[in-house]
Every structure is written in C-alpha cells, then in structure tokens.
JSON list of C-alpha atoms in Angstrom, two decimals:
[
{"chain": "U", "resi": 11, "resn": "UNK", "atom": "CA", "xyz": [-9.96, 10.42, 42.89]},
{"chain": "U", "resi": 12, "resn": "UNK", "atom": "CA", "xyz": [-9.08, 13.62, 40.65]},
{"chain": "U", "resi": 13, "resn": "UNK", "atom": "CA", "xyz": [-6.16, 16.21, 40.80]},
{"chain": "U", "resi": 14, "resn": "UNK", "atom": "CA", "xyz": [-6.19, 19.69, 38.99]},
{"chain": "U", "resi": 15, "resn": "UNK", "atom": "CA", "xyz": [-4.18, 21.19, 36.13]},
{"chain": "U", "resi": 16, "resn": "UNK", "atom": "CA", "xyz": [-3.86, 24.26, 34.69]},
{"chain": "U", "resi": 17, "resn": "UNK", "atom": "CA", "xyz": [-5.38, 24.72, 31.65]},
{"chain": "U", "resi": 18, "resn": "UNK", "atom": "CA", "xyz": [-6.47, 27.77, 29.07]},
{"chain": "U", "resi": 19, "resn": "UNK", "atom": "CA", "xyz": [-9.74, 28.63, 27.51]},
{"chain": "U", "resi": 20, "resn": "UNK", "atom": "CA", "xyz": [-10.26, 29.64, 24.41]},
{"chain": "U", "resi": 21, "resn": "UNK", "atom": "CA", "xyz": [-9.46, 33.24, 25.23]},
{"chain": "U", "resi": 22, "resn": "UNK", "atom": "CA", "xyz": [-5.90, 32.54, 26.27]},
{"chain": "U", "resi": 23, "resn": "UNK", "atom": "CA", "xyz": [-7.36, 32.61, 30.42]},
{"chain": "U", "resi": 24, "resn": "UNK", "atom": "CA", "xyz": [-5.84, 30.29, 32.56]},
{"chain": "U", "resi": 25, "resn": "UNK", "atom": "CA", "xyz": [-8.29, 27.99, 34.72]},
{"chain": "U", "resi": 26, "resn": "UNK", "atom": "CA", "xyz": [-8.16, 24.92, 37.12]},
{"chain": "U", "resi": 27, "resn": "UNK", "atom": "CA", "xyz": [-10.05, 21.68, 35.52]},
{"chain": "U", "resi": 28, "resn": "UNK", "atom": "CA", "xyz": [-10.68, 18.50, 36.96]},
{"chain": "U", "resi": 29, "resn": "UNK", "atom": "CA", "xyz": [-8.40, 15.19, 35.69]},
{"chain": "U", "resi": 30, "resn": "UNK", "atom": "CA", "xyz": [-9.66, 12.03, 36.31]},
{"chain": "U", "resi": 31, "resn": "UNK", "atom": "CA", "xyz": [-6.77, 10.07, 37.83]},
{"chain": "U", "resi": 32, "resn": "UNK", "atom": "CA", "xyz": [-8.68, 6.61, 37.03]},
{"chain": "U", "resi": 33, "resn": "UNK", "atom": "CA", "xyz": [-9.12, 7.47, 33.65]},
{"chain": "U", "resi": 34, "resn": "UNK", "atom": "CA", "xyz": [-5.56, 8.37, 33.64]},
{"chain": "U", "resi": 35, "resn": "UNK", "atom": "CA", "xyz": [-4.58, 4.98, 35.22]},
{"chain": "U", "resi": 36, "resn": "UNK", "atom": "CA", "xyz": [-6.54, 3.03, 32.75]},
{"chain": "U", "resi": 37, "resn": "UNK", "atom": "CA", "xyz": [-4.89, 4.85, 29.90]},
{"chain": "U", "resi": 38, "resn": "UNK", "atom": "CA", "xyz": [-1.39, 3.48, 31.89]},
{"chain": "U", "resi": 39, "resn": "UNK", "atom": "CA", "xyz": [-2.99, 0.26, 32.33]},
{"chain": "U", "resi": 40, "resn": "UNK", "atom": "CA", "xyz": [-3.72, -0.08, 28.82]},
{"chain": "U", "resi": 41, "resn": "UNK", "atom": "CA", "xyz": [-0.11, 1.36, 27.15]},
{"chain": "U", "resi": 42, "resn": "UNK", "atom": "CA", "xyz": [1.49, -1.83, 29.54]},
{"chain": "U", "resi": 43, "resn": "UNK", "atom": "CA", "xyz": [-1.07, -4.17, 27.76]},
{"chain": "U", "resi": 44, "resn": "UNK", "atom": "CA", "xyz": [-0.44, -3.13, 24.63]},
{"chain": "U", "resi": 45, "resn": "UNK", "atom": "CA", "xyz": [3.73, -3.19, 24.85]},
{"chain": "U", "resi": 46, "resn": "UNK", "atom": "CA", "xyz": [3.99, -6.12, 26.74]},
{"chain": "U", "resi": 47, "resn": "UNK", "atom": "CA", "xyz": [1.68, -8.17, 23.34]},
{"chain": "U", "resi": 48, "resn": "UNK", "atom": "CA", "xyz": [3.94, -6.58, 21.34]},
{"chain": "U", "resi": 49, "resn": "UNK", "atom": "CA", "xyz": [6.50, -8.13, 23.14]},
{"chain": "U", "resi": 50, "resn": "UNK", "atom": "CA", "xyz": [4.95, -11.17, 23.49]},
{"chain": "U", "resi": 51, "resn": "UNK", "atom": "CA", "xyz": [5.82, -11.25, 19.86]},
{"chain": "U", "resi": 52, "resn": "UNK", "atom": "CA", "xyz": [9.56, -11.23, 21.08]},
{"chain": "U", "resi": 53, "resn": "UNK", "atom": "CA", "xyz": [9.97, -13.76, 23.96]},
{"chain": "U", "resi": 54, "resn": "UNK", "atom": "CA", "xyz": [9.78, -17.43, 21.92]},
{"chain": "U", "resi": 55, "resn": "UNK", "atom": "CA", "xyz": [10.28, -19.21, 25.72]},
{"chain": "U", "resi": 56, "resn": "UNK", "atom": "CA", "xyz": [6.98, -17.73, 26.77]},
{"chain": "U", "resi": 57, "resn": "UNK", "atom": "CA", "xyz": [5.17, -18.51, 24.26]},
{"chain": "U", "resi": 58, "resn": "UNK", "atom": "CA", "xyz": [6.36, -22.40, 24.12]},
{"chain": "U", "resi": 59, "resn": "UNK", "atom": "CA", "xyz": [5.58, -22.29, 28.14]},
{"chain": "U", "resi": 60, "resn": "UNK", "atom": "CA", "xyz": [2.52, -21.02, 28.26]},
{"chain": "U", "resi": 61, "resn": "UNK", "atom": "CA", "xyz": [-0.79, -22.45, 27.27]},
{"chain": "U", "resi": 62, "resn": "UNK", "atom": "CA", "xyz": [-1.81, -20.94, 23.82]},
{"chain": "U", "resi": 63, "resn": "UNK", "atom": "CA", "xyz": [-4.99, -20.35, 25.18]},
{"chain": "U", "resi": 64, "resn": "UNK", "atom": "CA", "xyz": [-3.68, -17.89, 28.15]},
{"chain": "U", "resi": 65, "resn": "UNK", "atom": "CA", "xyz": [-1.60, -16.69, 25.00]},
{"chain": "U", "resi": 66, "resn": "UNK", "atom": "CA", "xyz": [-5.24, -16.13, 23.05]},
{"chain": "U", "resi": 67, "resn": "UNK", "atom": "CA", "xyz": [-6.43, -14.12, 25.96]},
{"chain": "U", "resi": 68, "resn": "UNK", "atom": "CA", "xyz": [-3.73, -12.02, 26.67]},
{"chain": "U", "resi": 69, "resn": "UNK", "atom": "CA", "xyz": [-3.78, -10.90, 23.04]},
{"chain": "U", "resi": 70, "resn": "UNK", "atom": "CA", "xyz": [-7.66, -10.43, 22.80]},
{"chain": "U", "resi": 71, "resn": "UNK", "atom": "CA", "xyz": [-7.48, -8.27, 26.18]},
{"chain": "U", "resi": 72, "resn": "UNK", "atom": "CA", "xyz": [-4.75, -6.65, 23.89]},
{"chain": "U", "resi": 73, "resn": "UNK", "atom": "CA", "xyz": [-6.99, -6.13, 21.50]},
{"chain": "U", "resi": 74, "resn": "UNK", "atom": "CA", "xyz": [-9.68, -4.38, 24.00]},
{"chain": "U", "resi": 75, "resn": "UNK", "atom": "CA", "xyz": [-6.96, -2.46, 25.42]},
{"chain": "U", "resi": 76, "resn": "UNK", "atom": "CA", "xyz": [-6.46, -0.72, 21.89]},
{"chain": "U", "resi": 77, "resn": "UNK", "atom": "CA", "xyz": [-10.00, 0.20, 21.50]},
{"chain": "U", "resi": 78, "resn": "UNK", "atom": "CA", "xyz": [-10.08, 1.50, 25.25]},
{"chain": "U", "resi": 79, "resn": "UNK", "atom": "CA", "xyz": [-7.14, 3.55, 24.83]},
{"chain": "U", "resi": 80, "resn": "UNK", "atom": "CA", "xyz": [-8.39, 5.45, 21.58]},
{"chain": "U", "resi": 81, "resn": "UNK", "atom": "CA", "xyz": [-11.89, 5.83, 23.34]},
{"chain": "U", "resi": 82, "resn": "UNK", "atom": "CA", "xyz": [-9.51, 7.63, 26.60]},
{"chain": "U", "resi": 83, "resn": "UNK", "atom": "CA", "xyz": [-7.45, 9.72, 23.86]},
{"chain": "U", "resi": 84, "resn": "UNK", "atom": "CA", "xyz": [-10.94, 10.20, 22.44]},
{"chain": "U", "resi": 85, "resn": "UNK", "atom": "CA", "xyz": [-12.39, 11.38, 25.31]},
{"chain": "U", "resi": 86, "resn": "UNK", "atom": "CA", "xyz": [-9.81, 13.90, 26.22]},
{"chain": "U", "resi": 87, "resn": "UNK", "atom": "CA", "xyz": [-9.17, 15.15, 22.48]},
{"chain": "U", "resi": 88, "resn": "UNK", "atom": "CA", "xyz": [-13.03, 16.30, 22.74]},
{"chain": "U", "resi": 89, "resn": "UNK", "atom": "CA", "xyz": [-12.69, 19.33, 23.73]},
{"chain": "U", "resi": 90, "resn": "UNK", "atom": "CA", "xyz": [-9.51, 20.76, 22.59]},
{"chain": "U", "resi": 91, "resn": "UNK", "atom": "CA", "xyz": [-8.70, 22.38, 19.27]},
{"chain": "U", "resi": 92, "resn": "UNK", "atom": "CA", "xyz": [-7.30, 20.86, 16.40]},
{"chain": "U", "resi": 93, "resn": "UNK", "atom": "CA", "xyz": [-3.80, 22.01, 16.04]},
{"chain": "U", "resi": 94, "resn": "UNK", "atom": "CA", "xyz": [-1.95, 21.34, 12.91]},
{"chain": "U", "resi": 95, "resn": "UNK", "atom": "CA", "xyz": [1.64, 21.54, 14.60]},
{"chain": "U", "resi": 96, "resn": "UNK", "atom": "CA", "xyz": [0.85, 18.48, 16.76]},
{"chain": "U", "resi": 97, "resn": "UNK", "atom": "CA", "xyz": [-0.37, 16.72, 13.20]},
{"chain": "U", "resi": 98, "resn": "UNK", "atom": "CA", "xyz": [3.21, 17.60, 11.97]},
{"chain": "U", "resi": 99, "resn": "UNK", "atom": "CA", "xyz": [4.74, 16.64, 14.97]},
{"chain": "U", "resi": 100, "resn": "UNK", "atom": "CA", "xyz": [3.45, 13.71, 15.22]},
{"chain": "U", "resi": 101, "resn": "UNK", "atom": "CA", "xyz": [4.31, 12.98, 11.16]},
{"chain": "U", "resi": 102, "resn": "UNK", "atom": "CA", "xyz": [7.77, 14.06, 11.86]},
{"chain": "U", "resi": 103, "resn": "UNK", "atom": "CA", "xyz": [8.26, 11.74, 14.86]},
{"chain": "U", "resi": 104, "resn": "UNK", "atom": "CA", "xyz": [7.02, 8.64, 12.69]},
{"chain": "U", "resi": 105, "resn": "UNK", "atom": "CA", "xyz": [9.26, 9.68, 10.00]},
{"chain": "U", "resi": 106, "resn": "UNK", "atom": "CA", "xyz": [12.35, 10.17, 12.23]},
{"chain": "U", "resi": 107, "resn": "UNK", "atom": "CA", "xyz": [12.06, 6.81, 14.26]},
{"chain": "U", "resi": 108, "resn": "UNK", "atom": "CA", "xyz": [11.26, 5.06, 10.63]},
{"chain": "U", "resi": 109, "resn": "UNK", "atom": "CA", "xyz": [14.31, 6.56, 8.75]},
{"chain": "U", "resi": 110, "resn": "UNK", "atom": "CA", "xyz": [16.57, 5.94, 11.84]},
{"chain": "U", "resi": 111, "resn": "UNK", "atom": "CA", "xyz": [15.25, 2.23, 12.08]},
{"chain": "U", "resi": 112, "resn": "UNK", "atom": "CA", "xyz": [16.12, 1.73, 8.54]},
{"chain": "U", "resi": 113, "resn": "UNK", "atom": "CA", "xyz": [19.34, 3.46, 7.95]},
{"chain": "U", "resi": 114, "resn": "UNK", "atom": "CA", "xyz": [20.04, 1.46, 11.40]},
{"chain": "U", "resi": 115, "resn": "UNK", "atom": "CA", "xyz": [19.21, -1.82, 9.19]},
{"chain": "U", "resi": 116, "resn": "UNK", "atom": "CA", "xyz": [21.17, -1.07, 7.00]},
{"chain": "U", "resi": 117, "resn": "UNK", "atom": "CA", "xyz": [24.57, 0.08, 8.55]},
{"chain": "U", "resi": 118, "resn": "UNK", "atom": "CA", "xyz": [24.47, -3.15, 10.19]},
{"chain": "U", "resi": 119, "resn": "UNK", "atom": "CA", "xyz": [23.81, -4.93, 6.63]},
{"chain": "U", "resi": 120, "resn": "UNK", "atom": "CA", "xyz": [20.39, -6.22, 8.13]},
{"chain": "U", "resi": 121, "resn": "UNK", "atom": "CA", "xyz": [18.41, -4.10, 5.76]},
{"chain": "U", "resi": 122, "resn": "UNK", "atom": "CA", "xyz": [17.13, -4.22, 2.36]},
{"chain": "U", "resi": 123, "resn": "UNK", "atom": "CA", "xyz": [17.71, -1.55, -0.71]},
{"chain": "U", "resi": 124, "resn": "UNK", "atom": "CA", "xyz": [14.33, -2.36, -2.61]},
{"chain": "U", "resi": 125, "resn": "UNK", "atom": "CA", "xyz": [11.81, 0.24, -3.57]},
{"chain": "U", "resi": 126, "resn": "UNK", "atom": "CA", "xyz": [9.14, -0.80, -1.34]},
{"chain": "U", "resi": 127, "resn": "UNK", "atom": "CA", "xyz": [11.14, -0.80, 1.87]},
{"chain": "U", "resi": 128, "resn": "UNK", "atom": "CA", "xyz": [12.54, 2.74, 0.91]},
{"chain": "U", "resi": 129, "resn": "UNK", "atom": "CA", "xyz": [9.16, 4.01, 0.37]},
{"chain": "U", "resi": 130, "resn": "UNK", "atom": "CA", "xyz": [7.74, 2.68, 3.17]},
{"chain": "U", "resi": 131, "resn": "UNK", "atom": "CA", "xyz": [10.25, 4.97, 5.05]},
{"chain": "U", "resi": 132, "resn": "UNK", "atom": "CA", "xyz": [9.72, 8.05, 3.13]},
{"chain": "U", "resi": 133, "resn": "UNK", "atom": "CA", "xyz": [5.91, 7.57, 3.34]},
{"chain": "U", "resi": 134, "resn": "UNK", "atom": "CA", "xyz": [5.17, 5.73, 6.55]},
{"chain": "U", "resi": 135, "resn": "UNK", "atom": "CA", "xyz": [1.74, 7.06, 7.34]},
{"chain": "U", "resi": 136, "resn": "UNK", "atom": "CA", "xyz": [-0.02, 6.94, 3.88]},
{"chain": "U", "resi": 137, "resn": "UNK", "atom": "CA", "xyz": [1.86, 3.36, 3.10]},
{"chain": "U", "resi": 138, "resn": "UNK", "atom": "CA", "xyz": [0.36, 2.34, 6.35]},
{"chain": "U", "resi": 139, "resn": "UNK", "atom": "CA", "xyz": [3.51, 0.97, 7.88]},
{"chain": "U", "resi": 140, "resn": "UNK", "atom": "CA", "xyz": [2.46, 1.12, 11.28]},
{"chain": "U", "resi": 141, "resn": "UNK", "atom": "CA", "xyz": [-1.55, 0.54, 10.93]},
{"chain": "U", "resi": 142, "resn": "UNK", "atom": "CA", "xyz": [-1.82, 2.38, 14.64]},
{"chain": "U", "resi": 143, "resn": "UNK", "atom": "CA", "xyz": [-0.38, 5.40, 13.63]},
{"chain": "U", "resi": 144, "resn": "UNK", "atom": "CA", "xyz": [-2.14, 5.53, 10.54]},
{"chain": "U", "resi": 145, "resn": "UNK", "atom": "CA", "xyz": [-5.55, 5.32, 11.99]},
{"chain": "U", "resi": 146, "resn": "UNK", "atom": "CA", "xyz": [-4.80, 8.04, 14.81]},
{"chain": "U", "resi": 147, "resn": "UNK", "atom": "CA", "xyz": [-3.70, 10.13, 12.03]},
{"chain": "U", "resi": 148, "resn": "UNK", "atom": "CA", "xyz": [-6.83, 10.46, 10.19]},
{"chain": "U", "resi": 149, "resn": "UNK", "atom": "CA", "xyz": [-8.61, 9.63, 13.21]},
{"chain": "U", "resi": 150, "resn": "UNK", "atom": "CA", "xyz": [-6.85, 13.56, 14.59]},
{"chain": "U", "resi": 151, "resn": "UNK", "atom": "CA", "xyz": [-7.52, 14.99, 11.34]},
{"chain": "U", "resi": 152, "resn": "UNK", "atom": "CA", "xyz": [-11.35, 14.22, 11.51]},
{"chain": "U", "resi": 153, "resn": "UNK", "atom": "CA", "xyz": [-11.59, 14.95, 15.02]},
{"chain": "U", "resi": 154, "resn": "UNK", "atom": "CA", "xyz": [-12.93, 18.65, 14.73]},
{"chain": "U", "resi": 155, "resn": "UNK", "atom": "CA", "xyz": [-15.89, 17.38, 12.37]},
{"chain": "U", "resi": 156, "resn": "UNK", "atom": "CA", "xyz": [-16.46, 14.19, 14.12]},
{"chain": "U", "resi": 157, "resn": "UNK", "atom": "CA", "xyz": [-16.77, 16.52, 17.65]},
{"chain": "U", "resi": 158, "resn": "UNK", "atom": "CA", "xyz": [-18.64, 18.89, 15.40]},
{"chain": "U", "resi": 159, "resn": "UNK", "atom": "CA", "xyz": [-21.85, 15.67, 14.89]},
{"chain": "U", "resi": 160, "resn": "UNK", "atom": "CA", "xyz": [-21.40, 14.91, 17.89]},
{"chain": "U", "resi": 161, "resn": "UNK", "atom": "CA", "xyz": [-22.30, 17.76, 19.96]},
{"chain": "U", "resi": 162, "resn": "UNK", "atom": "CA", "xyz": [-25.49, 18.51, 17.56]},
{"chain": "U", "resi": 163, "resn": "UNK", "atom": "CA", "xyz": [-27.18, 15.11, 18.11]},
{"chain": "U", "resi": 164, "resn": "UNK", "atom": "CA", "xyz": [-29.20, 14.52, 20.19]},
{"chain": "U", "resi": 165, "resn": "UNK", "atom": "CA", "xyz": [-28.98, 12.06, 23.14]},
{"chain": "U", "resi": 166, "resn": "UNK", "atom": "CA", "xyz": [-31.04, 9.50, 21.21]},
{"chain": "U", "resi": 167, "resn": "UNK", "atom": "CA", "xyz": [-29.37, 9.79, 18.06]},
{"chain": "U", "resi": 168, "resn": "UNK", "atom": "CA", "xyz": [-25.97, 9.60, 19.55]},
{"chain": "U", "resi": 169, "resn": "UNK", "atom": "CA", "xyz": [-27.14, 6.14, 21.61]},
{"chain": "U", "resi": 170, "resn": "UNK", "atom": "CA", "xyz": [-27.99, 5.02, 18.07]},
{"chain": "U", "resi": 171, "resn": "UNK", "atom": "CA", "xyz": [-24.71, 6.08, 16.62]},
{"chain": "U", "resi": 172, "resn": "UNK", "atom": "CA", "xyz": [-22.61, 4.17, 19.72]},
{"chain": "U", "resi": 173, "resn": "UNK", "atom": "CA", "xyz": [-24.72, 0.87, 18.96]},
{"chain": "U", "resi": 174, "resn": "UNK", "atom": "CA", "xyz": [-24.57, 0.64, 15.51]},
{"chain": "U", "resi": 175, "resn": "UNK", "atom": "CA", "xyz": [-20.39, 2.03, 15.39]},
{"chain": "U", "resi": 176, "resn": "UNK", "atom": "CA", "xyz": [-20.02, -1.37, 18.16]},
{"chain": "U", "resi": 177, "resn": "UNK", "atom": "CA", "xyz": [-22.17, -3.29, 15.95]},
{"chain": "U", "resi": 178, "resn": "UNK", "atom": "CA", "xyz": [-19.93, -2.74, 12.78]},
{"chain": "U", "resi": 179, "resn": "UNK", "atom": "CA", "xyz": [-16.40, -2.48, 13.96]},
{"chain": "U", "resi": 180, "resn": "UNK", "atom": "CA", "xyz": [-16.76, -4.66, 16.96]},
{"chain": "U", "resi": 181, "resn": "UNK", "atom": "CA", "xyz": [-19.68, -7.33, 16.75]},
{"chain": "U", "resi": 182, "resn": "UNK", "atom": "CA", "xyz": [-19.81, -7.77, 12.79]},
{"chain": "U", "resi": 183, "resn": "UNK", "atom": "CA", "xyz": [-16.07, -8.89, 12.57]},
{"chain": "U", "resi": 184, "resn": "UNK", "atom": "CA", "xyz": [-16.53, -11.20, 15.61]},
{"chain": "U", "resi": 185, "resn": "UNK", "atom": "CA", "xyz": [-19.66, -13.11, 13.73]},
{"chain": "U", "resi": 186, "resn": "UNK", "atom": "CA", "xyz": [-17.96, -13.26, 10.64]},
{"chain": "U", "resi": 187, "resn": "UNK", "atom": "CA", "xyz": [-14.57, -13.44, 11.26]},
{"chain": "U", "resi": 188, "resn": "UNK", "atom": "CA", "xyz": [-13.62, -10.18, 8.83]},
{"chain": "U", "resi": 189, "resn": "UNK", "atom": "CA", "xyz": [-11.75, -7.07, 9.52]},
{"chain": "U", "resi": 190, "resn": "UNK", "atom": "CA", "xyz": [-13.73, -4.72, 7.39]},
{"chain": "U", "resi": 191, "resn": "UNK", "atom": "CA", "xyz": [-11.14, -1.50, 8.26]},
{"chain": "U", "resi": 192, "resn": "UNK", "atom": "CA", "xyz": [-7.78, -3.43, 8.16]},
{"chain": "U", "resi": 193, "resn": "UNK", "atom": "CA", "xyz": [-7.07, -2.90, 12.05]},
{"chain": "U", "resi": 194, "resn": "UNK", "atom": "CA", "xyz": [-6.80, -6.67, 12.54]},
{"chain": "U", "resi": 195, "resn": "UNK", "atom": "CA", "xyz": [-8.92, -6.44, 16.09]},
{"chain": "U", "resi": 196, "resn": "UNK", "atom": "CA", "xyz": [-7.13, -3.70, 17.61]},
{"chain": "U", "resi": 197, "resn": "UNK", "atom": "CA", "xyz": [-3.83, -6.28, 17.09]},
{"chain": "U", "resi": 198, "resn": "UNK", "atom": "CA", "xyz": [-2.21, -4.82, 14.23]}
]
C-alpha cells in the first residue's frame, strides 16, 4: 500500500513521491508502544496484576520500538535538508513544555527552588533532562554528515558499518549488561 504527497525538489519544483503507508503505520505502531510504557510507569494496579514477566516484555518490545522508530525518522530524514529552524523549533518546544511543567510545579507548591532543578529547565537538552530528546538532537544535527558517509560507501562497507553499529549499541550491552551511550536500552 502507498499514497502520494506533494513534495519539492531542491529547485523549489513541486513533484508527486511515493509514502509508504506501512512504514507510516509502524511509526504509529511504535509512538502507542512507547506512550503506553511510559504509562505503564503510571498505573500501580497493572503492574501488581500482571505477571512481571509480561511486564519485562512489554518494556523490552518498548525498548525495540525506540530503536525502530529512530531507524523510520531515520529513514525519512535521509533525504531532506538540514534546516536549522526545525533544530530551533524543536529546542524551543522542549524549553516551553519544560518551563511550563516547572512553573506548573511550583504554583501548586509541588516543585522545588534548587539550582539543579532550575537549570535543568533553562538547559534541558545539554543537561540531558529528557535522554530522547537529547539524542535526536545531536542525532538531527549530524544528520547531513552522517547522510554525507553514507551515500559514498559502498554497499560492502555500509553492510559492515550496520553489523558492527548492531554489534556495539545493541548486542555488546545485551552480553554485558552495560549501556555504553546512556540510552538505558531504548527505555530511558
């Protein structure tokens, strides 16, 4: 299944490109995983009702929903230029919903007034508040040179780059039980 959208070139000219409506899907399909663990997190009854190994398996599909997700965004980020008012946009988003949350917190007297907590809202991304958000960041700022490799290697080379990437951030932490880049699995 595929439907059309509009879309530009480089040169401004409009054109009609394919969408893949499963990818599409799967990206909904993963966006419901990934809510409904974090609100998992939320609903105590659920957890005390349900075997904590259906629990463990919900939360590891979680976790594979993250990575599959990021390799969709991935996928259609490829071939679109880096724009720095989506970077901002995106900064200015986190910022707003952070600040709100906090002056929120503390209108209702829920909040605290340290230093840390006050920073963390001024400086959400590079304090890594929300670990997600932080990696997409850099992940979007790197995006032009990481496209950049990628469409100079060959097909060989990138095989070799795919297996040793799900070697280190997927396999390695699995043996040894380690989160080398701080993304706790995909889980937060």
């Amino acid at each position: 299944m595929s439907g059309e959208y509009l879309s530009k070139d480089k040169k401004g000219n409009a054109d009609m490109k394919e969408r893949d409506i499963n990818l599409e899907i799967l990206r909904i399909v993963c966006m419901i995983v990934i809510v409904s663990n974090h609100a998992l997190n939320c609903v105590s009854f659920l957890q005390e009702s349900v075997k904590p190994e259906w629990i463990h398996m919900y939360r590891a599909a979680g976790g594979f929903m993250v990575d599959a997700f990021i390799l969709i965004n991935g996928y259609f980020m490829s071939d679109k230029k880096f724009e720095i008012r989506k970077l901002v946009l995106l900064w200015a988003q986190v910022w707003f919903i952070t600040i709100s949350v906090y002056l929120f917190l503390q209108f209702t007297g829920k909040g605290s007034m340290h230093v840390p907590e006050l920073l963390n809202c001024i400086f959400p991304i590079s304090r890594k508040v929300y670990w997600f958000i932080t990696t997409y960041f850099l992940l979007y700022v790197c995006s032009p040179y990481i496209n950049i490799v990628i469409k100079k290697m060959t097909e060989k080379q990138y095989k070799i780059l795919l297996g040793v990437l799900t070697a280190v951030i997927t396999v390695v932490p699995c043996i040894w039980n380690k989160d080398s880049f701080g993304t706790a699995g995909g889980m937060g």
